[in-house]
Amino acid sequence: MMADSIMSKAATMEIPINSNGDTGTLPEDDSLEQDLQQVMVSGPNLNETSIVSGGYGGPAGGIIPTSTIKDIRMKSRGVGLPNSQSAASRLAQHPNQHPGSSNNNTGNSTEEVSRGVAVEKLDSVKKWGINTYKCTKQMFSERFGRGSRTVDLELEAQIDVLRETKNKYEHILRLATALTSHFQSMVQTQQALGDTFTDLSQKSPELQDEFGYNAETQKLLCKNGEALLGAISFFVSSIDTLVNKTMEDTLLTIKLYENARLEFDAYRSDLEELSLGPRDAATMVRIEMAQHDYQIHRDKYERLRSDVTIKLKFLEENKVKVMHKQLLLFHNAISAYFAGNQEQLEQTLIQFNVKLKPPGSDKPSWLEEQ
């Protein structure tokens, strides 16, 4: 009965905790300790038993092992358990670390990610260096006649024709641009001359008719000149698009193709050199790797060669279509203007859907002039 009374008392009592995590001193600590010592000497072995608690000190109907009571008593005296640390001592050693936090795991994962990125960049730089070395070696070998290169004679001829055509079209573009500039200056001069004749016709009664019909002639020439300027500007814009966009896009693909051809020949030469050497185990591994790289660059070369062939075909078709229209426009507009056929000139602009800019649209506004 005495043991039951003591155990019930121990199981239901509350243990106050102060702000530092240490247990407070129970008012009946000494008497409870003496009673427990007496029970442990004369009573059953409490380490092998459990106590059923129905009080408010634990969950209703729960079972509290007696070792828990012993731990509570030892903590209340400030005695540490074997191979353990108190929460206060851990917080003192690591004040910034919350119990159960994953700062260490997060730091480790971040460090692993950074290391992986660095390794990936280093590997990329290494591959770039090897590729650059091989291509440079191949390029010098070709220039000094010691290396062989892959040549597609038909495709190379088409590329040479394209480069020559582009140079000639650029020359046409420069001349047409100069013609536009000079003709625009002439039209502006005619406009100014017509305005001057009109002013003098009003201020010179004795020469009013002469100044008048000269003013009308210059204004008519100025109007037709603006129409011709519209046609020439449309011609220049179309040639510029053909040369600096369509042809340039094809030449960019050709440049990629030529780089792929150089890489392909570099790795082909490397594979040929390895194949001529000894066939030991280490060399066979290198040959297998060289064969893999050779196949990759061969596929890239074949793909870009096909792209260049297709683009050259479509470029030729587009060039013929565009130039047929623009050359016809240029001829009809020039002929109509210098023949003085205003009606034919207007019909030419309508036929080729040339939109004229309104007068003064090229001049900056008064806000832009400020």
Coordinates of C-alpha atoms in Angstrom, one line a residue:
M1 CA 0.0 0.0 0.0
M2 CA 2.8 2.3 0.8
A3 CA 4.5 1.6 -2.6
D4 CA 1.2 2.2 -4.4
S5 CA 0.7 5.5 -2.7
I6 CA 4.2 6.7 -3.5
M7 CA 4.0 5.6 -7.2
S8 CA 0.6 7.2 -7.7
K9 CA 2.0 10.4 -6.2
A10 CA 5.1 10.3 -8.4
A11 CA 3.1 9.6 -11.6
T12 CA 0.6 12.4 -11.2
M13 CA 2.8 15.2 -9.9
E14 CA 3.8 18.1 -12.2
I15 CA 7.4 19.0 -12.7
P16 CA 7.8 22.8 -13.2
I17 CA 10.4 23.9 -15.9
N18 CA 12.0 27.3 -15.6
S19 CA 13.0 29.6 -18.5
N20 CA 16.4 28.0 -18.8
G21 CA 15.1 24.5 -19.3
D22 CA 16.1 23.3 -15.8
T23 CA 13.7 21.6 -13.5
G24 CA 12.5 23.4 -10.5
T25 CA 12.8 22.1 -6.9
L26 CA 9.8 20.2 -5.6
P27 CA 8.7 21.2 -2.1
E28 CA 8.5 17.5 -1.1
D29 CA 11.6 16.3 -2.9
D30 CA 13.4 14.9 0.2
S31 CA 10.5 12.9 1.6
L32 CA 9.7 11.4 -1.9
E33 CA 13.3 10.4 -2.4
Q34 CA 13.4 8.6 1.0
D35 CA 10.2 6.8 0.2
L36 CA 11.5 5.7 -3.2
Q37 CA 14.7 4.4 -1.8
Q38 CA 12.8 2.4 0.8
V39 CA 10.5 0.9 -1.8
M40 CA 13.5 0.0 -4.1
V41 CA 15.2 -1.8 -1.2
S42 CA 12.2 -3.7 0.1
G43 CA 9.8 -3.8 -2.9
P44 CA 9.8 -5.4 -6.4
N45 CA 12.3 -4.5 -9.1
L46 CA 10.7 -1.4 -10.7
N47 CA 13.0 -1.5 -13.7
E48 CA 11.1 -4.5 -15.0
T49 CA 7.6 -3.1 -14.3
S50 CA 5.3 -0.5 -15.8
I51 CA 2.8 1.8 -14.0
V52 CA -0.6 2.5 -15.3
S53 CA -1.4 6.2 -14.8
G54 CA -4.9 7.6 -14.8
G55 CA -4.0 11.0 -13.5
Y56 CA -3.6 14.3 -15.3
G57 CA 0.2 14.1 -15.3
G58 CA 0.1 11.8 -18.4
P59 CA -2.3 10.5 -21.1
A60 CA -5.4 8.8 -19.8
G61 CA -5.0 5.1 -19.7
G62 CA -1.3 5.4 -20.8
I63 CA 1.6 3.3 -19.5
I64 CA 4.6 5.2 -18.1
P65 CA 7.8 3.1 -17.8
T66 CA 9.5 3.3 -14.4
S67 CA 12.7 4.3 -16.2
T68 CA 11.0 7.6 -17.1
I69 CA 10.5 8.4 -13.4
K70 CA 14.1 7.7 -12.7
D71 CA 15.1 10.0 -15.5
I72 CA 12.9 12.7 -14.2
R73 CA 14.4 12.4 -10.8
M74 CA 17.9 12.6 -12.1
K75 CA 17.1 15.6 -14.3
S76 CA 15.6 17.4 -11.3
R77 CA 18.9 17.0 -9.5
G78 CA 20.9 18.3 -12.5
V79 CA 22.5 14.9 -13.2
G80 CA 23.1 14.1 -16.9
L81 CA 22.1 10.8 -18.4
P82 CA 25.0 8.6 -19.6
N83 CA 26.1 9.4 -23.2
S84 CA 23.7 12.3 -23.6
Q85 CA 23.5 16.1 -23.3
S86 CA 20.9 18.4 -21.9
A87 CA 19.0 20.7 -24.2
A88 CA 20.5 23.7 -22.5
S89 CA 24.1 22.5 -23.0
R90 CA 23.4 21.8 -26.7
L91 CA 21.9 25.3 -27.2
A92 CA 24.9 26.8 -25.4
Q93 CA 27.3 25.0 -27.8
H94 CA 25.2 25.8 -30.9
P95 CA 23.2 29.0 -30.2
N96 CA 22.2 29.5 -33.8
Q97 CA 21.0 25.9 -34.5
H98 CA 17.5 25.0 -33.6
P99 CA 17.0 21.4 -32.4
G100 CA 16.0 19.2 -35.4
S101 CA 17.0 21.8 -38.0
S102 CA 18.6 20.7 -41.3
N103 CA 21.1 23.4 -41.7
N104 CA 24.0 21.0 -42.2
N105 CA 22.1 19.0 -44.8
T106 CA 21.1 22.2 -46.7
G107 CA 24.7 23.4 -46.6
N108 CA 26.0 20.0 -47.9
S109 CA 23.4 19.9 -50.7
T110 CA 24.3 23.5 -51.7
E111 CA 28.0 22.7 -51.7
E112 CA 27.3 19.5 -53.8
V113 CA 25.3 21.6 -56.4
S114 CA 28.1 24.2 -56.6
R115 CA 30.7 21.5 -57.0
G116 CA 28.6 19.8 -59.8
V117 CA 28.3 23.1 -61.7
A118 CA 32.0 23.8 -61.4
V119 CA 32.8 20.3 -62.7
E120 CA 30.4 20.7 -65.6
K121 CA 32.0 24.0 -66.6
L122 CA 35.4 22.6 -66.3
D123 CA 34.4 19.7 -68.5
S124 CA 32.9 22.1 -71.1
V125 CA 36.1 24.2 -71.2
K126 CA 38.2 21.0 -71.6
K127 CA 36.1 19.8 -74.5
W128 CA 36.2 23.2 -76.1
G129 CA 40.0 23.3 -75.8
I130 CA 40.4 19.9 -77.4
N131 CA 38.1 20.7 -80.2
T132 CA 39.9 24.0 -80.9
Y133 CA 43.3 22.4 -80.9
K134 CA 42.1 19.7 -83.4
C135 CA 40.5 22.2 -85.7
T136 CA 43.5 24.5 -85.6
K137 CA 45.8 21.7 -86.4
Q138 CA 43.6 20.6 -89.3
M139 CA 43.4 24.1 -90.7
F140 CA 47.2 24.6 -90.7
S141 CA 47.6 21.1 -92.2
E142 CA 45.3 22.1 -95.1
R143 CA 47.0 25.4 -95.7
F144 CA 50.5 23.9 -95.9
G145 CA 49.3 21.0 -98.0
R146 CA 50.0 18.3 -95.5
G147 CA 46.4 17.4 -94.7
S148 CA 43.4 16.3 -96.7
R149 CA 40.0 17.9 -96.8
T150 CA 36.5 16.8 -97.7
V151 CA 35.3 18.6 -100.9
D152 CA 31.8 18.6 -102.4
L153 CA 32.6 20.0 -105.9
E154 CA 29.1 20.8 -106.9
L155 CA 28.2 22.5 -103.6
E156 CA 31.4 24.4 -103.5
A157 CA 30.7 25.8 -107.0
Q158 CA 27.2 26.9 -106.0
I159 CA 28.6 28.6 -102.9
D160 CA 31.2 30.5 -105.0
V161 CA 28.5 31.6 -107.4
L162 CA 26.4 32.9 -104.5
R163 CA 29.3 34.9 -103.1
E164 CA 30.0 36.5 -106.5
T165 CA 26.3 37.2 -107.0
K166 CA 26.1 38.9 -103.6
N167 CA 29.1 41.1 -104.4
K168 CA 27.5 42.2 -107.7
Y169 CA 24.1 42.8 -106.1
E170 CA 25.7 44.9 -103.4
H171 CA 27.3 47.0 -106.2
I172 CA 23.8 47.5 -107.7
L173 CA 22.5 48.5 -104.3
R174 CA 25.2 51.1 -103.8
L175 CA 24.6 52.6 -107.3
A176 CA 20.8 52.7 -106.8
T177 CA 21.1 54.3 -103.4
A178 CA 23.4 57.0 -104.9
L179 CA 20.9 57.5 -107.7
T180 CA 18.1 58.0 -105.2
S181 CA 20.1 60.5 -103.3
H182 CA 21.1 62.5 -106.4
F183 CA 17.6 62.4 -107.9
Q184 CA 16.1 63.5 -104.6
S185 CA 18.4 66.5 -104.6
M186 CA 17.2 67.3 -108.1
V187 CA 13.6 67.1 -107.2
Q188 CA 14.1 69.4 -104.2
T189 CA 15.9 71.8 -106.5
Q190 CA 13.0 71.7 -108.9
Q191 CA 10.5 72.3 -106.1
A192 CA 12.5 75.4 -104.9
L193 CA 12.8 76.7 -108.5
G194 CA 9.1 76.3 -109.1
D195 CA 8.3 78.2 -105.9
T196 CA 10.6 81.0 -107.0
F197 CA 9.0 81.2 -110.4
T198 CA 5.6 81.5 -108.8
D199 CA 6.7 84.3 -106.5
L200 CA 8.3 86.2 -109.4
S201 CA 5.2 85.8 -111.6
Q202 CA 3.2 87.6 -108.9
K203 CA 5.7 90.4 -108.5
S204 CA 6.7 90.9 -112.2
P205 CA 3.5 91.8 -114.2
E206 CA 5.5 92.2 -117.4
L207 CA 6.8 88.6 -117.1
Q208 CA 3.9 87.0 -115.4
D209 CA 3.0 84.6 -118.1
E210 CA 6.6 83.5 -118.7
F211 CA 7.3 82.9 -115.0
G212 CA 3.9 81.2 -114.7
Y213 CA 4.2 78.5 -117.2
N214 CA 7.8 77.8 -116.1
A215 CA 6.5 77.4 -112.5
E216 CA 3.9 75.0 -113.7
T217 CA 6.5 72.9 -115.6
Q218 CA 8.8 72.7 -112.6
K219 CA 5.9 71.7 -110.3
L220 CA 4.9 69.0 -112.8
L221 CA 8.4 67.7 -113.0
C222 CA 8.6 67.7 -109.3
K223 CA 5.4 65.7 -109.0
N224 CA 6.6 63.1 -111.5
G225 CA 10.0 63.1 -109.8
E226 CA 8.5 62.2 -106.5
A227 CA 6.7 59.3 -108.2
L228 CA 9.9 58.1 -109.7
L229 CA 11.6 58.4 -106.3
G230 CA 8.9 56.2 -104.8
A231 CA 9.6 53.5 -107.5
I232 CA 13.4 53.7 -107.0
S233 CA 13.1 53.6 -103.2
F234 CA 10.9 50.5 -103.5
F235 CA 13.5 48.9 -105.8
V236 CA 16.4 49.8 -103.4
S237 CA 14.4 48.4 -100.4
S238 CA 13.7 45.1 -102.1
I239 CA 17.3 44.7 -103.2
D240 CA 18.5 45.5 -99.7
T241 CA 16.2 42.8 -98.2
L242 CA 17.4 40.3 -100.8
V243 CA 21.1 41.0 -100.2
N244 CA 21.4 41.7 -96.5
K245 CA 18.7 39.3 -95.2
T246 CA 18.0 36.5 -97.6
M247 CA 21.5 36.0 -99.0
E248 CA 23.1 36.8 -95.6
D249 CA 21.0 34.1 -93.9
T250 CA 22.1 31.5 -96.5
L251 CA 25.8 32.6 -96.1
L252 CA 25.4 32.2 -92.3
T253 CA 24.3 28.6 -92.8
I254 CA 27.2 28.1 -95.2
K255 CA 29.6 29.4 -92.5
L256 CA 28.2 26.8 -90.0
Y257 CA 28.6 24.2 -92.7
E258 CA 32.2 25.1 -93.4
N259 CA 33.0 25.0 -89.6
A260 CA 31.3 21.6 -89.4
R261 CA 33.4 20.4 -92.4
L262 CA 36.6 21.5 -90.7
E263 CA 35.6 19.7 -87.4
F264 CA 34.7 16.6 -89.4
D265 CA 38.0 16.5 -91.2
A266 CA 39.9 17.1 -87.9
Y267 CA 38.3 14.2 -86.2
R268 CA 38.6 12.0 -89.3
S269 CA 42.3 12.7 -89.4
D270 CA 42.6 11.9 -85.7
L271 CA 40.9 8.6 -86.2
E272 CA 43.1 7.7 -89.2
E273 CA 46.3 8.5 -87.2
L274 CA 45.1 6.2 -84.3
S275 CA 44.2 3.5 -86.7
L276 CA 47.7 3.4 -88.2
G277 CA 49.3 3.0 -84.7
P278 CA 49.7 -0.1 -82.4
R279 CA 46.6 -2.0 -81.4
D280 CA 47.1 -2.4 -77.6
A281 CA 44.3 -2.2 -75.1
A282 CA 44.8 1.5 -74.3
T283 CA 44.9 2.4 -78.0
M284 CA 41.8 0.4 -78.8
V285 CA 39.9 2.4 -76.1
R286 CA 41.1 5.7 -77.7
I287 CA 40.1 4.4 -81.2
E288 CA 36.7 3.6 -79.9
M289 CA 36.3 7.1 -78.4
A290 CA 37.7 8.7 -81.6
Q291 CA 35.2 6.6 -83.7
H292 CA 32.3 7.9 -81.6
D293 CA 33.4 11.6 -81.9
Y294 CA 34.0 11.0 -85.7
Q295 CA 30.4 9.7 -86.1
I296 CA 28.9 12.7 -84.2
H297 CA 30.8 15.3 -86.4
R298 CA 30.0 13.4 -89.5
D299 CA 26.3 13.5 -88.8
K300 CA 26.5 17.2 -88.1
Y301 CA 28.4 17.8 -91.3
E302 CA 25.9 15.8 -93.4
R303 CA 22.9 17.7 -91.8
L304 CA 24.4 21.1 -92.5
R305 CA 25.3 20.2 -96.0
S306 CA 21.7 19.2 -96.6
D307 CA 20.6 22.5 -95.1
V308 CA 22.9 24.5 -97.4
T309 CA 21.7 22.6 -100.4
I310 CA 18.1 23.3 -99.6
K311 CA 18.7 27.0 -98.8
L312 CA 20.6 27.6 -102.0
K313 CA 17.8 26.1 -104.0
F314 CA 15.1 28.3 -102.4
L315 CA 17.4 31.3 -102.6
E316 CA 17.8 31.0 -106.3
E317 CA 14.0 30.7 -106.8
N318 CA 13.4 33.7 -104.6
K319 CA 16.1 35.7 -106.3
V320 CA 14.6 35.2 -109.8
K321 CA 11.1 36.0 -108.6
V322 CA 12.1 39.2 -106.8
M323 CA 14.5 40.5 -109.4
H324 CA 12.0 39.8 -112.2
K325 CA 9.5 42.1 -110.5
Q326 CA 11.9 44.8 -109.4
L327 CA 13.8 45.1 -112.8
L328 CA 10.4 45.5 -114.6
L329 CA 9.3 48.1 -112.1
F330 CA 12.6 50.0 -112.5
H331 CA 12.5 50.0 -116.3
N332 CA 8.9 51.0 -116.6
A333 CA 9.2 53.8 -114.1
I334 CA 12.4 55.3 -115.6
S335 CA 11.0 55.0 -119.2
A336 CA 7.7 56.7 -118.3
Y337 CA 9.4 59.5 -116.4
F338 CA 11.9 60.5 -119.0
A339 CA 9.3 60.1 -121.8
G340 CA 7.1 62.6 -119.9
N341 CA 4.3 60.1 -119.7
Q342 CA 2.7 60.9 -116.4
E343 CA -0.2 58.5 -116.8
Q344 CA 2.1 55.5 -117.6
L345 CA 4.2 56.4 -114.5
E346 CA 1.1 56.4 -112.3
Q347 CA -0.1 53.1 -113.7
T348 CA 3.3 51.6 -113.1
L349 CA 3.1 52.5 -109.4
I350 CA -0.4 51.1 -109.1
Q351 CA 0.7 47.9 -110.9
F352 CA 3.5 47.2 -108.5
N353 CA 1.6 48.4 -105.5
V354 CA 4.1 51.2 -104.7
K355 CA 2.8 53.5 -101.9
L356 CA 4.1 57.1 -102.1
K357 CA 4.9 58.9 -98.9
P358 CA 3.0 62.1 -98.4
P359 CA 4.9 65.3 -99.0
G360 CA 7.0 66.4 -96.1
S361 CA 6.8 63.0 -94.3
D362 CA 10.6 62.7 -94.4
K363 CA 11.1 66.1 -92.8
P364 CA 11.5 66.0 -89.0
S365 CA 8.7 67.6 -86.9
W366 CA 9.2 70.8 -85.0
L367 CA 9.6 68.8 -81.8
E368 CA 12.4 66.8 -83.3
E369 CA 14.1 70.0 -84.5
Q370 CA 14.2 71.4 -81.0

